[in-house]
PDB file of C-alpha atoms in Angstrom:
ATOM      1  CA  ALA L   1     -11.878  12.903 -13.146  1.00 63.00           C
ATOM      2  CA  GLN L   2     -13.671  10.958 -11.047  1.00 75.00           C
ATOM      3  CA  LYS L   3     -15.468   7.912 -12.719  1.00 92.00           C
ATOM      4  CA  VAL L   4     -17.812   7.284 -10.089  1.00 96.00           C
ATOM      5  CA  THR L   5     -19.349   9.943  -7.470  1.00 96.00           C
ATOM      6  CA  GLN L   6     -20.926   9.329  -4.531  1.00 97.00           C
ATOM      7  CA  ALA L   7     -21.760  12.565  -3.247  1.00 95.00           C
ATOM      8  CA  GLN L   8     -23.262  11.400   0.014  1.00 97.00           C
ATOM      9  CA  THR L   9     -20.362  11.030   2.496  1.00 95.00           C
ATOM     10  CA  GLU L  10     -22.665   9.909   5.588  1.00 97.00           C
ATOM     11  CA  ILE L  11     -26.398   9.175   5.757  1.00 97.00           C
ATOM     12  CA  SER L  12     -28.317   8.387   9.121  1.00 97.00           C
ATOM     13  CA  VAL L  13     -31.896   7.210   9.151  1.00 97.00           C
ATOM     14  CA  VAL L  14     -34.161   5.934  11.664  1.00 97.00           C
ATOM     15  CA  GLU L  15     -34.944   2.171  11.538  1.00 97.00           C
ATOM     16  CA  LYS L  16     -37.691   1.595   8.990  1.00 97.00           C
ATOM     17  CA  GLU L  17     -37.049   4.606   7.054  1.00 97.00           C
ATOM     18  CA  ASP L  18     -36.329   4.108   3.407  1.00 97.00           C
ATOM     19  CA  VAL L  19     -33.070   5.630   2.291  1.00 97.00           C
ATOM     20  CA  THR L  20     -31.603   6.211  -1.322  1.00 98.00           C
ATOM     21  CA  LEU L  21     -27.887   6.039  -1.878  1.00 98.00           C
ATOM     22  CA  ASP L  22     -26.913   7.944  -5.033  1.00 97.00           C
ATOM     23  CA  CYS L  23     -24.389   7.247  -7.581  1.00 97.00           C
ATOM     24  CA  VAL L  24     -23.191   8.941 -10.725  1.00 97.00           C
ATOM     25  CA  TYR L  25     -20.834   7.564 -13.135  1.00 97.00           C
ATOM     26  CA  GLU L  26     -18.631   8.938 -16.012  1.00 95.00           C
ATOM     27  CA  THR L  27     -17.520   6.859 -18.962  1.00 93.00           C
ATOM     28  CA  ARG L  28     -17.212   7.056 -22.798  1.00 91.00           C
ATOM     29  CA  ASP L  29     -17.456   3.517 -23.298  1.00 89.00           C
ATOM     30  CA  THR L  30     -20.764   2.248 -24.748  1.00 89.00           C
ATOM     31  CA  THR L  31     -20.533  -0.991 -22.780  1.00 89.00           C
ATOM     32  CA  TYR L  32     -19.868  -0.773 -19.100  1.00 91.00           C
ATOM     33  CA  TYR L  33     -20.946  -2.402 -15.814  1.00 91.00           C
ATOM     34  CA  LEU L  34     -22.101  -1.113 -12.680  1.00 94.00           C
ATOM     35  CA  PHE L  35     -21.965  -2.718  -9.331  1.00 94.00           C
ATOM     36  CA  TRP L  36     -22.866  -2.032  -5.670  1.00 96.00           C
ATOM     37  CA  TYR L  37     -21.079  -3.287  -2.891  1.00 96.00           C
ATOM     38  CA  LYS L  38     -21.544  -3.466   0.905  1.00 96.00           C
ATOM     39  CA  GLN L  39     -18.733  -2.958   3.377  1.00 94.00           C
ATOM     40  CA  PRO L  40     -19.996  -3.752   6.957  1.00 92.00           C
ATOM     41  CA  PRO L  41     -18.074  -2.728  10.101  1.00 90.00           C
ATOM     42  CA  SER L  42     -16.046  -6.277   9.865  1.00 88.00           C
ATOM     43  CA  GLY L  43     -14.482  -4.962   6.700  1.00 88.00           C
ATOM     44  CA  GLU L  44     -15.161  -7.511   3.846  1.00 89.00           C
ATOM     45  CA  LEU L  45     -16.695  -6.449   0.671  1.00 92.00           C
ATOM     46  CA  VAL L  46     -20.102  -8.132  -0.358  1.00 93.00           C
ATOM     47  CA  PHE L  47     -21.175  -7.974  -3.888  1.00 91.00           C
ATOM     48  CA  LEU L  48     -24.903  -6.796  -4.125  1.00 93.00           C
ATOM     49  CA  ILE L  49     -25.801  -6.293  -7.637  1.00 91.00           C
ATOM     50  CA  ARG L  50     -24.355  -6.027 -11.420  1.00 90.00           C
ATOM     51  CA  ARG L  51     -25.931  -4.168 -14.182  1.00 90.00           C
ATOM     52  CA  ASN L  52     -24.623  -3.794 -17.783  1.00 88.00           C
ATOM     53  CA  SER L  53     -25.217  -0.774 -19.714  1.00 91.00           C
ATOM     54  CA  PHE L  54     -27.563  -2.238 -22.109  1.00 89.00           C
ATOM     55  CA  ASP L  55     -29.984  -3.443 -19.605  1.00 86.00           C
ATOM     56  CA  GLU L  56     -31.698  -0.116 -17.913  1.00 83.00           C
ATOM     57  CA  GLN L  57     -34.415  -2.235 -16.031  1.00 82.00           C
ATOM     58  CA  ASN L  58     -34.975  -1.320 -12.561  1.00 84.00           C
ATOM     59  CA  GLU L  59     -34.406  -4.454 -10.157  1.00 85.00           C
ATOM     60  CA  ILE L  60     -35.705  -5.220  -6.964  1.00 86.00           C
ATOM     61  CA  SER L  61     -34.446  -7.926  -4.431  1.00 88.00           C
ATOM     62  CA  GLY L  62     -36.145  -7.895  -0.995  1.00 92.00           C
ATOM     63  CA  ARG L  63     -35.859  -4.560   0.393  1.00 94.00           C
ATOM     64  CA  TYR L  64     -33.121  -3.574  -1.867  1.00 95.00           C
ATOM     65  CA  SER L  65     -33.988  -1.901  -5.439  1.00 94.00           C
ATOM     66  CA  TRP L  66     -31.805  -0.072  -7.842  1.00 93.00           C
ATOM     67  CA  ASN L  67     -32.579   2.717 -10.318  1.00 94.00           C
ATOM     68  CA  PHE L  68     -30.230   2.733 -13.828  1.00 94.00           C
ATOM     69  CA  GLN L  69     -31.099   5.852 -15.744  1.00 94.00           C
ATOM     70  CA  LYS L  70     -28.271   6.275 -18.514  1.00 93.00           C
ATOM     71  CA  SER L  71     -29.772   9.641 -19.409  1.00 93.00           C
ATOM     72  CA  THR L  72     -28.310  10.930 -16.192  1.00 95.00           C
ATOM     73  CA  SER L  73     -25.472   8.408 -15.504  1.00 95.00           C
ATOM     74  CA  SER L  74     -26.916   7.407 -12.123  1.00 96.00           C
ATOM     75  CA  PHE L  75     -27.421   4.260 -10.694  1.00 96.00           C
ATOM     76  CA  ASN L  76     -29.077   4.710  -7.218  1.00 96.00           C
ATOM     77  CA  PHE L  77     -29.746   2.222  -4.642  1.00 96.00           C
ATOM     78  CA  THR L  78     -32.742   2.236  -2.306  1.00 96.00           C
ATOM     79  CA  ILE L  79     -33.258   0.440   0.902  1.00 96.00           C
ATOM     80  CA  THR L  80     -36.813   0.033   2.032  1.00 96.00           C
ATOM     81  CA  ALA L  81     -37.738  -0.315   5.701  1.00 97.00           C
ATOM     82  CA  SER L  82     -34.191   0.315   6.522  1.00 97.00           C
ATOM     83  CA  GLN L  83     -32.612  -2.183   9.691  1.00 97.00           C
ATOM     84  CA  VAL L  84     -29.675  -1.778  11.863  1.00 96.00           C
ATOM     85  CA  VAL L  85     -28.063  -4.681  10.008  1.00 95.00           C
ATOM     86  CA  ASP L  86     -27.873  -2.399   6.864  1.00 97.00           C
ATOM     87  CA  SER L  87     -25.490  -0.078   8.797  1.00 97.00           C
ATOM     88  CA  ALA L  88     -22.400  -0.336   6.375  1.00 97.00           C
ATOM     89  CA  VAL L  89     -20.524   1.637   3.932  1.00 96.00           C
ATOM     90  CA  TYR L  90     -21.907   1.273   0.406  1.00 97.00           C
ATOM     91  CA  PHE L  91     -19.572   1.436  -2.586  1.00 96.00           C
ATOM     92  CA  CYS L  92     -20.625   1.889  -6.356  1.00 97.00           C
ATOM     93  CA  ALA L  93     -18.345   0.675  -8.988  1.00 96.00           C
ATOM     94  CA  LEU L  94     -17.990   0.856 -12.515  1.00 94.00           C
ATOM     95  CA  SER L  95     -16.265  -1.291 -14.947  1.00 91.00           C
ATOM     96  CA  GLU L  96     -15.410  -0.427 -18.664  1.00 88.00           C
ATOM     97  CA  PHE L  97     -15.337  -2.554 -21.539  1.00 82.00           C
ATOM     98  CA  ASN L  98     -12.139  -0.878 -22.921  1.00 76.00           C
ATOM     99  CA  THR L  99     -10.454  -0.850 -19.739  1.00 73.00           C
ATOM    100  CA  GLY L 100     -10.385  -4.547 -18.902  1.00 68.00           C
ATOM    101  CA  ASN L 101     -11.995  -5.689 -15.823  1.00 74.00           C
ATOM    102  CA  GLN L 102     -10.799  -3.300 -13.039  1.00 85.00           C
ATOM    103  CA  PHE L 103     -13.316  -1.573 -11.082  1.00 91.00           C
ATOM    104  CA  TYR L 104     -13.507   2.069 -10.363  1.00 93.00           C
ATOM    105  CA  PHE L 105     -14.977   2.323  -6.907  1.00 95.00           C
ATOM    106  CA  GLY L 106     -16.736   5.626  -5.679  1.00 96.00           C
ATOM    107  CA  THR L 107     -15.842   6.888  -2.053  1.00 94.00           C
ATOM    108  CA  GLY L 108     -18.594   5.348  -0.413  1.00 96.00           C
ATOM    109  CA  THR L 109     -21.638   6.340   1.330  1.00 97.00           C
ATOM    110  CA  SER L 110     -21.588   5.490   5.208  1.00 97.00           C
ATOM    111  CA  LEU L 111     -25.134   4.407   6.390  1.00 98.00           C
ATOM    112  CA  THR L 112     -26.188   4.162   9.990  1.00 97.00           C
ATOM    113  CA  VAL L 113     -29.345   3.096  10.902  1.00 97.00           C
ATOM    114  CA  ILE L 114     -30.437   4.247  14.250  1.00 97.00           C
ATOM    115  CA  PRO L 115     -32.860   1.887  16.418  1.00 95.00           C
TER     116      PRO L 115
ATOM    117  CA  GLU C   1     -20.781 -21.326  -0.848  1.00 71.00           C
ATOM    118  CA  PRO C   2     -17.185 -20.708  -2.302  1.00 73.00           C
ATOM    119  CA  GLU C   3     -15.231 -17.881  -1.061  1.00 89.00           C
ATOM    120  CA  VAL C   4     -12.063 -16.162  -1.634  1.00 93.00           C
ATOM    121  CA  THR C   5      -9.683 -16.601   1.506  1.00 94.00           C
ATOM    122  CA  GLN C   6      -6.672 -14.020   2.161  1.00 96.00           C
ATOM    123  CA  THR C   7      -3.866 -14.633   4.814  1.00 96.00           C
ATOM    124  CA  PRO C   8      -2.644 -13.197   7.020  1.00 96.00           C
ATOM    125  CA  SER C   9      -5.684 -11.263   8.594  1.00 95.00           C
ATOM    126  CA  HIS C  10      -3.296  -8.554   9.841  1.00 96.00           C
ATOM    127  CA  GLN C  11       0.251  -7.937   9.142  1.00 97.00           C
ATOM    128  CA  VAL C  12       2.652  -5.532  11.106  1.00 97.00           C
ATOM    129  CA  THR C  13       5.806  -4.889   9.551  1.00 97.00           C
ATOM    130  CA  GLN C  14       8.628  -2.471   9.976  1.00 97.00           C
ATOM    131  CA  MET C  15       9.428   0.007   7.144  1.00 97.00           C
ATOM    132  CA  GLY C  16      11.656  -1.476   4.543  1.00 97.00           C
ATOM    133  CA  GLN C  17      10.724  -4.869   5.137  1.00 97.00           C
ATOM    134  CA  GLU C  18       9.241  -7.050   2.497  1.00 97.00           C
ATOM    135  CA  VAL C  19       5.947  -8.529   3.022  1.00 98.00           C
ATOM    136  CA  ILE C  20       3.834 -11.266   1.189  1.00 97.00           C
ATOM    137  CA  LEU C  21       0.264 -11.353   1.196  1.00 97.00           C
ATOM    138  CA  ARG C  22      -1.640 -14.268   0.314  1.00 97.00           C
ATOM    139  CA  CYS C  23      -4.968 -15.212  -1.420  1.00 96.00           C
ATOM    140  CA  VAL C  24      -6.800 -18.449  -2.338  1.00 95.00           C
ATOM    141  CA  PRO C  25      -9.301 -17.666  -5.359  1.00 93.00           C
ATOM    142  CA  ILE C  26     -12.692 -19.376  -5.674  1.00 92.00           C
ATOM    143  CA  SER C  27     -11.484 -22.777  -7.645  1.00 88.00           C
ATOM    144  CA  ASN C  28     -13.246 -22.001 -11.109  1.00 86.00           C
ATOM    145  CA  HIS C  29     -12.100 -18.503 -11.282  1.00 89.00           C
ATOM    146  CA  LEU C  30      -9.394 -17.403 -13.794  1.00 86.00           C
ATOM    147  CA  TYR C  31      -9.178 -13.667 -13.107  1.00 90.00           C
ATOM    148  CA  PHE C  32      -7.553 -12.263  -9.883  1.00 93.00           C
ATOM    149  CA  TYR C  33      -7.071  -8.752  -8.769  1.00 95.00           C
ATOM    150  CA  TRP C  34      -5.634  -6.891  -5.868  1.00 97.00           C
ATOM    151  CA  TYR C  35      -7.220  -3.775  -4.486  1.00 97.00           C
ATOM    152  CA  ARG C  36      -6.082  -1.820  -1.802  1.00 97.00           C
ATOM    153  CA  GLN C  37      -8.029   0.637   0.694  1.00 95.00           C
ATOM    154  CA  ILE C  38      -6.318   3.233   2.903  1.00 95.00           C
ATOM    155  CA  LEU C  39      -8.312   3.744   6.114  1.00 90.00           C
ATOM    156  CA  GLY C  40     -11.718   5.547   5.528  1.00 86.00           C
ATOM    157  CA  GLN C  41     -10.907   6.005   1.687  1.00 89.00           C
ATOM    158  CA  LYS C  42     -12.243   4.238  -1.184  1.00 90.00           C
ATOM    159  CA  VAL C  43     -11.012   1.112  -2.717  1.00 94.00           C
ATOM    160  CA  GLU C  44      -8.321   1.223  -5.380  1.00 95.00           C
ATOM    161  CA  PHE C  45      -7.258  -0.934  -7.957  1.00 94.00           C
ATOM    162  CA  LEU C  46      -3.838  -2.418  -8.109  1.00 96.00           C
ATOM    163  CA  VAL C  47      -3.548  -5.014 -10.577  1.00 95.00           C
ATOM    164  CA  SER C  48      -5.026  -7.801 -12.277  1.00 93.00           C
ATOM    165  CA  PHE C  49      -3.780 -11.180 -13.313  1.00 92.00           C
ATOM    166  CA  TYR C  50      -4.859 -13.689 -15.861  1.00 89.00           C
ATOM    167  CA  ASN C  51      -3.546 -16.510 -17.410  1.00 87.00           C
ATOM    168  CA  ASN C  52      -0.158 -16.039 -15.382  1.00 89.00           C
ATOM    169  CA  GLU C  53       0.680 -12.619 -16.284  1.00 91.00           C
ATOM    170  CA  ILE C  54      -0.202  -9.138 -15.283  1.00 93.00           C
ATOM    171  CA  SER C  55      -3.251  -7.859 -17.436  1.00 90.00           C
ATOM    172  CA  GLU C  56      -3.664  -4.474 -16.223  1.00 90.00           C
ATOM    173  CA  LYS C  57      -1.808  -2.396 -13.359  1.00 92.00           C
ATOM    174  CA  SER C  58      -2.308   0.850 -11.624  1.00 93.00           C
ATOM    175  CA  GLU C  59       0.067   3.606 -11.402  1.00 93.00           C
ATOM    176  CA  ILE C  60       0.112   2.795  -7.551  1.00 94.00           C
ATOM    177  CA  PHE C  61       1.502  -0.705  -8.772  1.00 96.00           C
ATOM    178  CA  ASP C  62       5.170   0.301  -9.050  1.00 94.00           C
ATOM    179  CA  ASP C  63       8.415  -1.722  -9.027  1.00 94.00           C
ATOM    180  CA  GLN C  64       7.948  -2.371  -5.583  1.00 96.00           C
ATOM    181  CA  PHE C  65       5.044  -4.505  -6.028  1.00 97.00           C
ATOM    182  CA  SER C  66       4.839  -7.933  -7.727  1.00 97.00           C
ATOM    183  CA  VAL C  67       2.204 -10.827  -8.159  1.00 96.00           C
ATOM    184  CA  GLU C  68       2.700 -14.225  -8.845  1.00 93.00           C
ATOM    185  CA  ARG C  69       0.646 -17.303  -8.666  1.00 90.00           C
ATOM    186  CA  PRO C  70       3.207 -19.853  -7.361  1.00 83.00           C
ATOM    187  CA  ASP C  71       1.156 -23.039  -7.381  1.00 83.00           C
ATOM    188  CA  GLY C  72      -2.090 -24.115  -8.654  1.00 74.00           C
ATOM    189  CA  SER C  73      -4.328 -22.436  -5.653  1.00 81.00           C
ATOM    190  CA  ASN C  74      -2.275 -19.397  -4.015  1.00 90.00           C
ATOM    191  CA  PHE C  75      -2.210 -15.942  -5.528  1.00 94.00           C
ATOM    192  CA  THR C  76       0.123 -13.493  -3.909  1.00 96.00           C
ATOM    193  CA  LEU C  77       1.275  -9.890  -3.775  1.00 98.00           C
ATOM    194  CA  LYS C  78       4.527  -8.974  -2.768  1.00 97.00           C
ATOM    195  CA  ILE C  79       5.702  -5.655  -1.648  1.00 97.00           C
ATOM    196  CA  ARG C  80       9.548  -5.514  -1.584  1.00 96.00           C
ATOM    197  CA  SER C  81      10.487  -2.657   0.442  1.00 95.00           C
ATOM    198  CA  THR C  82       7.523  -1.473   2.591  1.00 97.00           C
ATOM    199  CA  LYS C  83       6.918   2.300   3.169  1.00 96.00           C
ATOM    200  CA  LEU C  84       4.674   4.010   5.727  1.00 97.00           C
ATOM    201  CA  GLU C  85       2.121   5.144   2.939  1.00 96.00           C
ATOM    202  CA  ASP C  86       1.404   1.345   2.125  1.00 97.00           C
ATOM    203  CA  SER C  87      -0.040   0.831   5.461  1.00 97.00           C
ATOM    204  CA  ALA C  88      -3.646  -0.038   4.138  1.00 97.00           C
ATOM    205  CA  MET C  89      -6.425  -3.014   3.838  1.00 96.00           C
ATOM    206  CA  TYR C  90      -5.384  -5.132   0.922  1.00 98.00           C
ATOM    207  CA  PHE C  91      -8.321  -6.952  -0.827  1.00 97.00           C
ATOM    208  CA  CYS C  92      -7.740  -9.767  -3.368  1.00 96.00           C
ATOM    209  CA  ALA C  93     -10.708 -10.260  -5.765  1.00 94.00           C
ATOM    210  CA  THR C  94     -11.667 -12.880  -8.329  1.00 93.00           C
ATOM    211  CA  THR C  95     -14.059 -13.408 -10.979  1.00 90.00           C
ATOM    212  CA  ARG C  96     -15.165 -16.280 -13.370  1.00 87.00           C
ATOM    213  CA  TYR C  97     -15.467 -13.599 -16.246  1.00 82.00           C
ATOM    214  CA  THR C  98     -12.787 -13.019 -18.600  1.00 78.00           C
ATOM    215  CA  PRO C  99     -12.482 -10.289 -20.881  1.00 72.00           C
ATOM    216  CA  PRO C 100     -14.298  -8.853 -23.069  1.00 67.00           C
ATOM    217  CA  THR C 101     -16.841  -9.996 -20.432  1.00 71.00           C
ATOM    218  CA  THR C 102     -17.154  -8.355 -17.211  1.00 74.00           C
ATOM    219  CA  GLY C 103     -19.009  -9.673 -13.801  1.00 80.00           C
ATOM    220  CA  GLU C 104     -18.766  -9.405 -10.612  1.00 86.00           C
ATOM    221  CA  GLN C 105     -15.720  -9.630  -8.447  1.00 89.00           C
ATOM    222  CA  TYR C 106     -15.896 -11.689  -5.290  1.00 92.00           C
ATOM    223  CA  PHE C 107     -13.643  -9.910  -2.653  1.00 93.00           C
ATOM    224  CA  GLY C 108     -11.644 -11.864   0.342  1.00 94.00           C
ATOM    225  CA  PRO C 109     -11.917 -10.277   3.768  1.00 93.00           C
ATOM    226  CA  GLY C 110      -8.778  -8.489   3.484  1.00 95.00           C
ATOM    227  CA  THR C 111      -5.347  -8.423   4.880  1.00 97.00           C
ATOM    228  CA  ARG C 112      -4.684  -5.275   7.166  1.00 96.00           C
ATOM    229  CA  LEU C 113      -1.185  -4.240   6.755  1.00 98.00           C
ATOM    230  CA  THR C 114       0.452  -1.989   8.942  1.00 97.00           C
ATOM    231  CA  VAL C 115       3.813  -0.332   8.308  1.00 97.00           C
ATOM    232  CA  THR C 116       5.589   0.900  11.277  1.00 97.00           C
TER     233      THR C 116
END
C-alpha cells in the first residue's frame, strides 16, 4: 500500500493563479513527520518544509503555505500567485518514528506555470 | 550554505561492470542515505547508514549493493555488477538528526547512472 499518495500527476496553471498540491498519507505510527520537496528541471531535490505529527498548525512562508489535517491524513501545499519559477515536480514525503529515518515519497506532482 | 555534493554527475557503464558513486555529506551530519529515482518515477529509499554501519535497507538494496565510508568525508555506494534496470538517478542525502528524532534530509544533486 502506498504510504504517500499524490493523486495529481500533472497540473498546469497560468501565472499569478493560486494552486494547491494534494498529499494524503497513511501511517499507524502516532509520531511521524511530513515533508515537501521541490525538484526543478535541473533535477536536485530542494527541501521546503517539515511538519511533525504533533504540530497541526498551518504554516506560511512567503507565497507558500501548508495545511496539515490529521483528521483527513492530508498535508496539502498551496502556492499563491504562482510564478514560472515554481514550475517543478513537487514531492510529499513521510518519515515514521518506528521505521527509522527513511523517507517514503509520493509519486510527485508536476506543476507547470504558464506565463 | 553547506551542501551535499555527489560525483560523478553522470556515469555511463556497461552491464556487468562495477560502479562506485560518491557523496560528500554536510560536515556535521551523521546520518546518511542513498535513494534512487528511475526516470519519471518517485524517489525510492535504498539504504541508511549511521555510525559506520547500515541502519536500514530496502528490498531494492540486494547483495549487488554496498555502502561504506572509506574515510572521514566520503560516503560511497557500490554496485558490483550493474544491470540495465539499475539505470536511474541516485541521490545521496544527509541529516543532522539521529533516531529517534527525524528531520529534514538534504539531498545532493544526484548521479545519473546509465547502464548500456
